[in-house]
């Protein structure tokens, strides 16, 4: 039974993926009596290609393959997202390069072209996902604009409206003048900016503001009711500079007395917090900035100016009028639209809103009672904190690409007809209002409104709702916890009265080794497909899973991928070594242990099965990956394979290989399946083989582990000594150790000594790091040479310890250097300290023995 001399991923991966698909392995199978395992794939935006962030979908494939092997009917349902504003921005940039804009095309043609663009992007992304080995059920692929999906979205909207949760009204919204659309709080980035904090004289008091351009929209001045400076002024009037308008002084606990002068200009039409104050005090709302970001309803000299231009002009006017007390540089946080990068302007606008408070209460109860569990757990509090302070959600978007809100308005004066009707069917509007007496709503849904219904909408569309809802796990990026995860829980509870998933696994951003976001412009971005072509898909998958810490950013470097490529080569060579000795007629038997090494590896394989199973169940994929890595490389390859050369045990070698292939398969599916296909006695593909089951580790197995570890320590120490002195003619003596007596042949083979003998007395070069009284029979001159080597090495290590400590004691370094670099220095310092302690202990033992 022969394997190729080397593993060449490109030779195997395409054929293996085809084998999986054609065998139907990705469709739900398994034991119908077992609880199904379901993941709904977070739909990637269909406006480009697979990028580094999508690589963390590997986590979902690990879970799917693992539970499939456990015999659970497993569904990983894939899909892609039309991505509303983001895709529109991307396509408008493409049009701009051609000297066009969407208005040149018109709404219908623009929509048609963007649809073609997204379907082309979707095809590219799906091909890349297959290249990554994702075992999703592609027969159930859904797109957020599929008719069956949009139909569910329409039904939910209508039901929410009938239940009183949906309304249309004028409220303050986050407005992007570039996109000409409103956005929710969760779609904004917060960025620090340096502006001028100007203090303005309002008569009896002064006010500090970074937004002097909105003074013409001031309707009141607010002070804290307990602020002794202003208590006597509450109820009086102040004068708005330049326009000499009188407005009242009111008391409100929102005001922060320590900020600025402790008095706040209240502009409900242009600040969300002021808007809430206005509601509490029944204040009017005045708009002085239009949707294009230009000043309106202001003195003539300022009309038509941009916000920035108006700000500068008004500061000048205040100074000329003697109303500018002072101006100083001030750093504060502003809201930026996360898609186009423009500064958000709070405006009063007529939009569609969803009353969120009561709906969110159900979400809060589900999370607090752990009906939905977060991994890592810290995100439970993050989710709850957000849910408890969220305002009504603006769900309408003034964009062309997306799901149009299913509303038709009447344009006639017929008093017997409603002002609008809910339907996505124009014929119904015609029948209700009459030809020409209606108009369609032009706004589209916020993408998160439609994608928030993704779990139940997809399963309803594929006919799998009854079998696979609620789903098991939702894995996604931590930065859309509020945008998407909490929305899905809310809609799921409202529409189905059940949570949409039991577990939420959140991952961070994929970064480079310095913690920087991967970016083509920075030159630190590696195309996933180029990486897989160079190193193989499994190498990339293993590098990702090994570095993935739940909820934290994951560094991805080519060096890590290369290391995992080397691991795969190691696995291939191990399999080749074992299978070279197996003929086609071989039939495996239950392995039995013939010696301590056999007992040890059986126990280690059993322990590994138990630990890896537990780690996957606990979503600790990085630890599981590293565990398997060391099981194969250290335990099986470096120790057991070498031990087996003394007394071969073919059945146990095969058992070990099969166990490792099964444990590895969810993480590195291609190479594990490629090797598995060479095991002629196996009837099924590895992807649907049975996950190994661990037996409880008994006293006998634990003794075997402990005893073999003693041998490992002695052999490792002898090997270390052998790097400094020649041990080819040296003997290992021990004072009547039964362990060394029984394993003498193994010790001679692995330690590289001439013999291993039991003696009643004697002394020589002691073996450090062991409780067994043993030594190497070498002459005094060799011992002196070895001692000098250790002393020189200790001096070098201590010098390194001091250098690294000085670096870490330097606050300029620890405060200014990138965190990843500082952490690396700390690790090097720790390793150097440990090396110093080891060398010092070895020298003490040597002195004591002499």
XYZ file of C-alpha atoms in Angstrom, residues 159-812:
654
model
C -47.399 41.528 10.900
C -45.282 44.026 12.832
C -47.367 46.868 11.395
C -50.634 45.186 12.358
C -49.302 44.611 15.881
C -48.441 48.295 16.239
C -44.658 47.992 16.144
C -44.187 49.730 12.781
C -44.960 53.413 12.230
C -44.027 56.232 9.872
C -43.126 59.561 11.424
C -40.777 62.494 11.747
C -37.931 61.720 14.103
C -34.285 62.551 14.303
C -32.131 60.181 12.242
C -28.499 59.734 11.258
C -28.321 61.274 7.787
C -25.544 60.780 5.248
C -25.548 63.609 2.708
C -23.329 61.641 0.349
C -25.594 58.555 0.282
C -28.756 60.645 0.740
C -30.032 58.092 3.217
C -30.776 57.564 6.884
C -28.865 55.016 8.951
C -29.170 53.330 12.345
C -26.752 53.990 15.203
C -25.161 50.579 14.750
C -24.100 51.431 11.195
C -21.863 54.266 12.309
C -18.198 54.450 13.165
C -17.000 56.723 15.945
C -13.845 58.676 15.148
C -11.891 61.203 17.139
C -11.656 64.624 15.526
C -10.127 67.945 16.513
C -12.531 70.893 16.171
C -12.917 74.311 17.738
C -14.841 74.511 21.015
C -16.307 77.993 20.974
C -17.812 79.726 23.995
C -20.703 82.028 23.078
C -22.366 84.777 25.126
C -26.116 84.201 25.389
C -26.726 87.077 27.778
C -27.127 85.878 31.372
C -24.921 82.851 30.698
C -22.343 81.475 28.305
C -22.434 78.253 26.298
C -19.572 76.132 24.914
C -20.262 74.235 21.681
C -18.474 72.599 18.763
C -21.537 73.214 16.573
C -22.032 76.995 16.319
C -23.610 76.484 12.871
C -26.762 75.165 14.599
C -27.405 78.170 16.889
C -30.266 79.254 14.620
C -32.022 75.995 15.514
C -31.680 76.557 19.270
C -35.048 76.389 21.056
C -33.866 76.425 24.672
C -30.840 76.460 26.975
C -30.691 73.592 29.486
C -28.938 73.498 32.865
C -28.807 70.804 35.507
C -31.549 71.344 38.116
C -29.028 71.013 40.970
C -26.398 73.356 39.481
C -26.166 76.192 42.017
C -24.733 78.544 39.384
C -27.915 78.538 37.342
C -30.806 77.594 39.631
C -31.966 81.201 39.842
C -32.067 81.497 36.037
C -34.398 78.557 35.359
C -37.548 79.865 33.658
C -35.891 83.043 32.409
C -35.038 83.896 28.806
C -31.751 84.196 26.922
C -30.969 85.805 23.568
C -29.665 83.737 20.641
C -26.809 85.810 19.148
C -26.945 87.265 15.633
C -30.729 86.738 15.267
C -31.612 88.148 18.736
C -34.219 85.445 19.349
C -35.501 84.787 22.860
C -35.497 81.184 24.124
C -36.187 79.765 27.621
C -33.761 78.366 30.195
C -34.942 74.898 31.270
C -33.744 72.329 33.815
C -32.840 68.789 32.709
C -30.780 66.107 34.444
C -29.099 65.121 31.159
C -26.886 68.218 31.350
C -23.334 67.601 32.564
C -22.357 70.549 34.794
C -18.648 69.776 34.405
C -18.641 70.123 30.601
C -17.876 73.539 29.217
C -19.820 76.178 31.130
C -22.396 73.690 32.405
C -25.090 75.171 30.160
C -26.291 73.376 27.037
C -27.833 74.851 23.891
C -30.801 72.643 22.980
C -31.207 71.920 19.268
C -33.742 69.071 18.912
C -33.579 69.213 15.115
C -29.867 68.412 14.940
C -28.779 66.366 17.960
C -30.218 63.039 19.162
C -29.738 63.859 22.841
C -31.285 67.303 22.395
C -34.150 65.592 20.578
C -34.877 63.519 23.699
C -34.723 66.678 25.836
C -37.150 68.285 23.425
C -39.595 65.414 23.802
C -39.432 65.677 27.584
C -40.079 69.440 27.540
C -42.409 69.638 24.506
C -39.995 71.865 22.580
C -40.304 72.685 18.884
C -37.917 71.270 16.274
C -36.200 73.607 13.844
C -34.109 72.419 10.879
C -31.258 74.588 9.647
C -29.361 71.922 7.654
C -30.892 70.236 4.623
C -30.332 66.687 3.324
C -27.519 67.934 1.071
C -25.602 69.241 4.099
C -26.369 72.902 3.266
C -27.616 75.600 5.672
C -31.300 76.562 5.379
C -33.676 78.713 7.434
C -30.744 80.936 8.419
C -29.837 84.579 7.796
C -29.272 85.227 4.098
C -25.495 85.560 4.339
C -25.214 81.957 5.573
C -27.862 80.295 3.397
C -26.550 77.600 1.061
C -23.195 77.217 2.803
C -21.939 73.741 3.725
C -21.749 72.811 7.392
C -17.997 73.442 7.451
C -18.280 76.740 5.570
C -21.179 77.858 7.730
C -19.324 77.024 10.919
C -16.370 79.230 9.972
C -18.603 82.096 8.781
C -20.755 82.036 11.917
C -17.704 82.048 14.222
C -16.499 85.150 12.374
C -19.918 86.771 12.691
C -20.045 85.996 16.426
C -16.637 87.569 16.890
C -17.672 90.697 14.989
C -20.822 90.940 17.102
C -18.813 90.699 20.314
C -20.527 87.413 21.261
C -17.526 85.086 20.909
C -16.004 84.659 24.375
C -13.196 82.278 23.330
C -12.252 79.519 20.888
C -10.003 76.580 21.710
C -8.932 73.302 20.114
C -11.018 70.381 21.304
C -10.889 66.655 20.588
C -14.219 64.888 20.467
C -15.912 61.897 18.853
C -17.979 62.283 15.689
C -20.160 59.770 13.861
C -19.004 58.561 10.455
C -20.986 56.417 8.028
C -19.119 53.104 8.076
C -19.581 52.519 4.331
C -18.770 55.778 2.563
C -16.788 57.527 5.319
C -18.856 60.742 5.336
C -19.688 62.635 8.525
C -23.201 61.915 9.732
C -25.603 64.812 10.201
C -28.481 64.316 12.664
C -31.654 65.535 10.944
C -35.399 65.361 11.453
C -36.751 63.174 8.677
C -39.929 61.276 7.869
C -39.004 57.592 7.941
C -40.319 54.142 8.798
C -39.507 53.109 12.363
C -39.737 49.936 14.418
C -40.680 50.302 18.082
C -37.892 48.339 19.665
C -38.367 48.511 23.427
C -40.986 45.776 23.944
C -39.447 43.509 21.308
C -36.027 43.875 22.901
C -37.400 42.931 26.305
C -37.976 39.402 25.024
C -34.402 39.317 23.722
C -33.065 40.485 27.082
C -34.997 37.752 28.906
C -33.733 35.070 26.489
C -30.106 36.134 26.951
C -30.343 36.580 30.716
C -31.846 33.099 31.078
C -29.138 31.610 28.805
C -31.597 30.407 26.183
C -28.965 31.971 23.947
C -25.404 31.435 25.168
C -22.442 33.529 24.049
C -18.923 32.294 23.408
C -16.941 33.923 24.866
C -19.264 34.705 27.767
C -18.199 38.350 28.082
C -20.368 39.249 25.087
C -23.489 38.434 27.073
C -23.083 41.662 29.020
C -22.099 43.591 25.888
C -25.323 42.501 24.190
C -27.495 43.253 27.206
C -26.014 46.714 27.761
C -26.839 47.673 24.188
C -30.343 46.239 24.200
C -31.307 48.095 27.358
C -30.573 51.541 25.907
C -31.580 51.216 22.248
C -34.046 53.688 20.687
C -36.651 53.101 17.994
C -34.998 51.689 14.891
C -35.151 53.567 11.598
C -35.641 50.744 9.084
C -36.090 52.746 5.848
C -33.221 53.565 3.499
C -33.237 56.048 0.641
C -31.295 53.818 -1.718
C -32.158 51.973 -4.920
C -30.519 48.627 -4.238
C -32.438 46.453 -1.806
C -35.859 45.195 -0.826
C -38.420 47.917 -1.465
C -40.719 48.590 1.476
C -44.102 47.084 0.442
C -46.161 50.255 0.658
C -48.373 52.056 -1.872
C -49.633 55.569 -1.046
C -52.813 57.067 -2.383
C -52.470 60.188 -4.515
C -56.201 60.903 -4.899
C -58.395 62.756 -2.429
C -60.704 59.801 -1.850
C -61.587 60.033 1.889
C -62.800 56.426 1.940
C -59.355 55.047 1.211
C -56.441 54.653 3.624
C -53.436 56.926 3.091
C -51.340 53.850 2.334
C -51.733 50.105 1.962
C -49.244 47.318 2.660
C -48.591 45.101 -0.355
C -45.750 44.198 -2.649
C -48.176 43.555 -5.499
C -48.896 46.636 -7.646
C -52.066 45.017 -8.974
C -53.518 45.127 -5.456
C -52.765 48.864 -5.310
C -54.537 49.353 -8.635
C -57.556 47.407 -7.438
C -57.710 49.418 -4.186
C -56.893 52.969 -5.328
C -57.641 52.806 -9.019
C -55.323 53.299 -11.990
C -53.137 56.375 -11.555
C -54.309 57.105 -7.998
C -51.319 55.663 -6.140
C -47.558 55.817 -5.903
C -45.068 53.229 -4.682
C -42.832 53.721 -1.683
C -39.331 54.292 -3.037
C -37.416 53.534 0.174
C -35.870 50.126 0.761
C -35.465 48.174 3.982
C -32.343 48.519 6.069
C -30.334 45.417 5.135
C -30.222 44.385 8.791
C -34.034 44.351 8.861
C -34.153 41.697 6.149
C -31.023 39.768 7.148
C -32.218 39.802 10.768
C -34.827 37.280 9.625
C -32.232 35.043 7.951
C -32.428 31.910 10.166
C -36.158 31.256 9.896
C -36.559 32.822 6.432
C -33.974 30.498 4.871
C -35.302 27.358 6.544
C -38.874 28.236 5.583
C -37.709 28.770 2.008
C -35.919 25.404 1.799
C -38.639 23.462 3.593
C -36.356 22.591 6.497
C -37.945 24.753 9.199
C -39.733 21.951 11.060
C -36.619 19.726 11.104
C -33.839 22.223 11.756
C -35.264 25.225 13.636
C -34.174 26.480 16.109
C -30.641 26.223 14.785
C -27.713 25.193 16.956
C -24.939 27.734 16.472
C -24.565 31.150 14.917
C -20.942 31.945 14.224
C -20.100 35.456 13.101
C -17.849 38.467 13.572
C -18.057 40.218 16.921
C -18.467 43.655 15.272
C -21.983 42.781 14.076
C -23.226 41.566 17.449
C -25.668 44.486 17.649
C -26.256 44.986 13.922
C -27.231 41.406 13.283
C -27.092 38.883 16.137
C -29.445 40.691 18.519
C -31.753 41.483 15.564
C -31.982 37.795 14.655
C -32.870 36.893 18.235
C -35.520 39.626 18.278
C -37.146 38.609 14.980
C -36.855 34.912 15.778
C -38.698 35.311 19.077
C -41.330 37.562 17.512
C -42.009 35.410 14.468
C -41.539 31.869 15.848
C -41.686 32.339 19.650
C -38.350 30.501 19.828
C -34.772 31.728 19.837
C -33.201 31.254 16.382
C -30.065 29.615 17.775
C -28.835 28.207 21.061
C -25.222 29.347 20.856
C -23.458 32.408 19.451
C -19.763 32.051 18.659
C -18.092 35.400 17.987
C -14.729 35.822 16.329
C -12.574 38.880 15.853
C -10.778 40.376 12.909
C -8.021 38.598 10.996
C -4.879 40.754 11.286
C -1.209 40.649 10.441
C 1.447 39.801 13.032
C 1.474 43.422 14.278
C -2.259 43.408 14.910
C -3.045 45.575 11.874
C -6.076 44.916 9.721
C -5.193 43.061 6.537
C -5.308 45.543 3.672
C -4.189 45.562 0.059
C -3.186 49.214 0.391
C -0.920 48.371 3.348
C 0.683 45.532 1.454
C 0.016 43.058 4.276
C -2.933 41.353 2.602
C -2.564 37.874 1.217
C -5.163 36.675 -1.264
C -6.616 33.499 0.317
C -6.645 31.735 -3.029
C -2.987 32.558 -3.659
C -2.131 31.187 -0.210
C -4.013 27.939 -0.792
C -2.375 27.548 -4.207
C 1.067 27.925 -2.641
C 0.686 26.003 0.624
C -2.521 23.999 0.298
C -5.941 24.718 1.766
C -5.377 22.673 4.925
C -2.289 24.698 5.821
C -4.317 27.926 5.707
C -7.202 26.387 7.645
C -4.899 25.038 10.351
C -3.082 28.375 10.679
C -6.415 30.138 11.135
C -7.852 27.683 13.649
C -4.604 27.478 15.636
C -4.451 31.261 16.081
C -8.165 31.815 16.635
C -8.979 32.928 20.167
C -12.746 33.353 20.730
C -13.833 36.975 20.548
C -10.337 38.267 19.824
C -8.484 39.295 16.708
C -6.476 36.535 15.038
C -3.046 37.179 13.574
C -2.378 35.449 10.265
C 1.133 35.321 8.837
C 2.680 33.415 5.979
C 5.109 31.930 8.479
C 2.198 30.313 10.340
C 0.772 28.894 7.133
C 4.183 27.557 6.170
C 4.511 25.869 9.576
C 1.181 24.125 9.049
C 2.253 23.056 5.557
C 5.225 21.398 7.267
C 2.837 19.718 9.690
C 0.853 18.294 6.786
C 4.054 16.993 5.216
C 4.910 15.371 8.553
C 1.510 13.671 8.652
C 1.926 12.453 5.082
C 5.361 10.989 5.840
C 4.041 9.276 8.974
C 1.201 7.730 6.980
C 3.623 6.720 4.241
C 5.941 5.061 6.782
C 3.056 3.056 8.241
C 1.277 2.132 5.002
C 4.496 1.093 3.269
C 4.437 -1.942 5.580
C 0.782 -2.837 4.922
C -0.279 -5.035 2.013
C -3.655 -4.954 0.261
C -4.917 -8.001 2.120
C -4.505 -6.397 5.541
C -7.532 -6.416 7.838
C -7.139 -4.437 11.058
C -7.670 -6.049 14.431
C -8.295 -4.477 17.801
C -4.852 -3.309 18.932
C -3.228 -4.782 22.011
C -0.248 -3.463 23.934
C 2.975 -5.475 23.907
C 5.141 -3.066 25.896
C 5.144 0.200 27.814
C 5.352 2.324 24.645
C 2.227 0.590 23.303
C 0.378 1.103 26.581
C 1.428 4.755 26.580
C 0.287 5.579 23.042
C -3.046 3.797 23.541
C -3.629 5.891 26.643
C -2.498 9.086 24.885
C -4.799 8.478 21.921
C -7.706 7.858 24.257
C -6.873 10.971 26.267
C -6.540 13.021 23.069
C -9.950 11.849 21.852
C -11.521 12.951 25.113
C -9.710 16.300 25.220
C -10.222 17.259 21.568
C -13.913 16.372 21.802
C -14.274 18.531 24.905
C -12.353 21.444 23.388
C -14.525 21.492 20.265
C -17.663 21.272 22.405
C -16.349 24.290 24.337
C -15.560 26.216 21.122
C -11.836 26.285 21.947
C -10.720 25.575 18.409
C -7.227 26.998 18.781
C -6.464 24.685 21.691
C -7.934 21.695 19.860
C -5.789 22.437 16.791
C -2.617 22.779 18.821
C -3.455 19.594 20.750
C -3.745 17.561 17.538
C -0.578 19.175 16.199
C 1.458 17.992 19.201
C -0.282 14.597 19.303
C 0.854 13.853 15.761
C 4.224 15.556 15.715
C 5.496 14.959 19.239
C 3.726 11.916 20.648
C 3.017 9.787 17.628
C 5.784 10.675 15.159
C 8.730 11.604 17.363
C 8.141 9.055 20.133
C 5.866 6.214 19.224
C 7.030 5.643 15.663
C 10.632 5.549 16.862
C 9.680 3.279 19.763
C 7.822 0.946 17.420
C 11.023 0.278 15.491
C 12.227 -1.690 18.523
C 9.087 -3.864 18.648
C 6.652 -3.158 15.777
C 2.903 -3.328 16.427
C 1.143 -2.935 13.081
C -2.423 -2.923 14.406
C -1.581 -0.228 16.893
C 0.184 1.896 14.266
C -2.922 1.676 12.057
C -5.193 2.450 15.002
C -3.122 5.497 15.879
C -3.141 6.767 12.305
C -6.900 6.324 11.948
C -7.595 8.064 15.248
C -5.422 11.040 14.313
C -7.029 11.313 10.874
C -10.487 11.418 12.450
C -9.542 14.015 15.044
C -7.821 16.113 12.402
C -10.495 15.886 9.718
C -12.666 18.872 10.786
C -9.574 21.082 10.777
C -7.651 19.690 7.769
C -10.217 17.818 5.700
C -8.330 17.375 2.430
C -5.116 15.673 3.560
C -6.940 13.556 6.136
C -9.389 12.327 3.474
C -6.571 11.803 0.949
C -4.786 9.455 3.343
C -8.033 7.800 4.442
C -8.822 6.904 0.843
C -5.703 4.696 0.862
C -7.055 2.575 3.710
C -8.571 -0.158 1.551
C -10.399 -1.780 4.455
C -12.505 1.347 5.084
C -15.916 1.305 3.369
C -16.953 4.926 4.007
C -15.338 8.247 3.225
C -13.706 9.915 6.212
C -16.178 12.819 6.083
C -18.990 10.486 7.197
C -16.932 8.122 9.327
C -17.676 7.758 13.034
C -16.046 10.196 15.452
C -13.907 8.249 17.962
C -15.323 7.763 21.443
C -13.011 7.976 24.435
C -13.076 5.516 27.282
C -12.527 6.646 30.837
C -8.813 6.781 31.576
C -8.170 4.166 34.261
C -5.381 3.758 36.788
C -3.475 1.393 34.524
C -3.493 3.870 31.625
C -2.419 6.730 33.888
C 0.449 4.647 35.244
C 1.561 3.905 31.673
C 1.555 7.617 30.859
C 3.510 8.502 33.991
C 6.086 5.748 33.513
C 6.673 6.509 29.845
C 7.027 10.214 30.628
C 9.855 9.299 33.005
C 11.594 7.533 30.118
C 10.954 10.532 27.873
C 12.556 12.852 30.410
C 15.681 10.742 30.705
C 16.016 10.263 26.950
C 15.406 13.974 26.291
C 18.057 14.983 28.828
C 20.576 12.515 27.379
C 19.901 13.852 23.887
C 20.477 17.396 25.150
C 23.789 16.363 26.701
C 24.650 14.596 23.465
C 24.551 17.894 21.582
C 27.607 18.998 23.545
C 29.576 15.781 24.022
C 29.948 12.502 22.100
C 27.906 9.737 23.772
C 28.270 7.038 21.111
C 30.538 4.941 23.390
C 28.913 5.988 26.667
C 26.723 3.743 28.774
C 23.740 4.768 30.856
C 24.031 3.338 34.380
C 21.214 3.296 36.879
C 20.867 2.129 40.401
C 18.456 -0.828 39.995
C 15.573 0.977 38.262
C 12.985 -1.587 37.139
C 11.659 0.912 34.579
C 15.052 1.296 32.889
C 15.718 -2.411 33.223
C 12.505 -3.317 31.382
C 13.007 -0.614 28.726
C 16.771 -0.818 28.231
C 16.565 -1.670 24.525
C 14.239 1.275 23.920
C 16.490 3.680 25.838
C 19.591 2.585 23.914
C 17.724 3.049 20.619
C 16.202 6.464 21.361
C 18.931 8.024 23.522
C 21.800 6.947 21.291
C 23.933 5.440 24.063
C 26.012 2.280 23.873
C 24.118 0.407 26.593
C 21.764 0.749 29.553
C 22.854 -1.173 32.632
C 21.807 -1.655 36.232
C 24.623 -1.328 38.796
C 24.769 -1.241 42.548
C 27.174 1.689 42.796
C 29.073 4.239 40.768
C 29.010 7.790 39.612
C 29.532 9.875 36.475
C 27.665 12.599 34.615
C 24.222 12.798 36.317
C 21.022 12.937 34.251
C 19.140 16.116 35.227
C 15.334 16.426 35.391
C 14.636 12.898 36.649
C 13.966 11.205 39.984
C 15.695 7.999 38.804
C 19.233 7.676 40.107
C 21.101 7.429 36.789
C 24.242 8.740 35.163
C 26.367 8.549 32.048
C 29.656 6.695 32.287
C 32.053 9.327 30.901
C 35.515 10.389 32.054
C 36.381 13.387 34.226
C 37.758 15.358 31.322
C 34.472 15.066 29.432
C 32.542 16.117 32.520
C 34.768 19.188 32.954
C 34.256 20.131 29.311
C 30.507 19.737 29.673
C 30.455 21.851 32.836
C 32.325 24.644 31.067
C 29.814 24.515 28.207
C 26.899 24.890 30.627
C 28.592 27.797 32.413
C 29.220 29.619 29.133
C 25.670 29.059 28.035
C 24.300 30.283 31.384
C 26.360 33.467 31.071
C 24.923 34.120 27.598
C 21.362 33.439 28.739
C 21.672 35.698 31.800
C 22.972 38.483 29.588
C 19.905 38.078 27.391
C 17.643 38.094 30.467
C 19.135 41.428 31.564
C 18.872 42.967 28.092
C 15.217 42.011 27.724
C 14.389 43.150 31.271
C 15.920 46.560 30.581
C 13.789 46.809 27.468
C 10.608 45.954 29.382
C 11.528 48.398 32.163
C 11.702 51.180 29.590
C 8.256 52.806 29.658
C 8.867 54.562 26.355
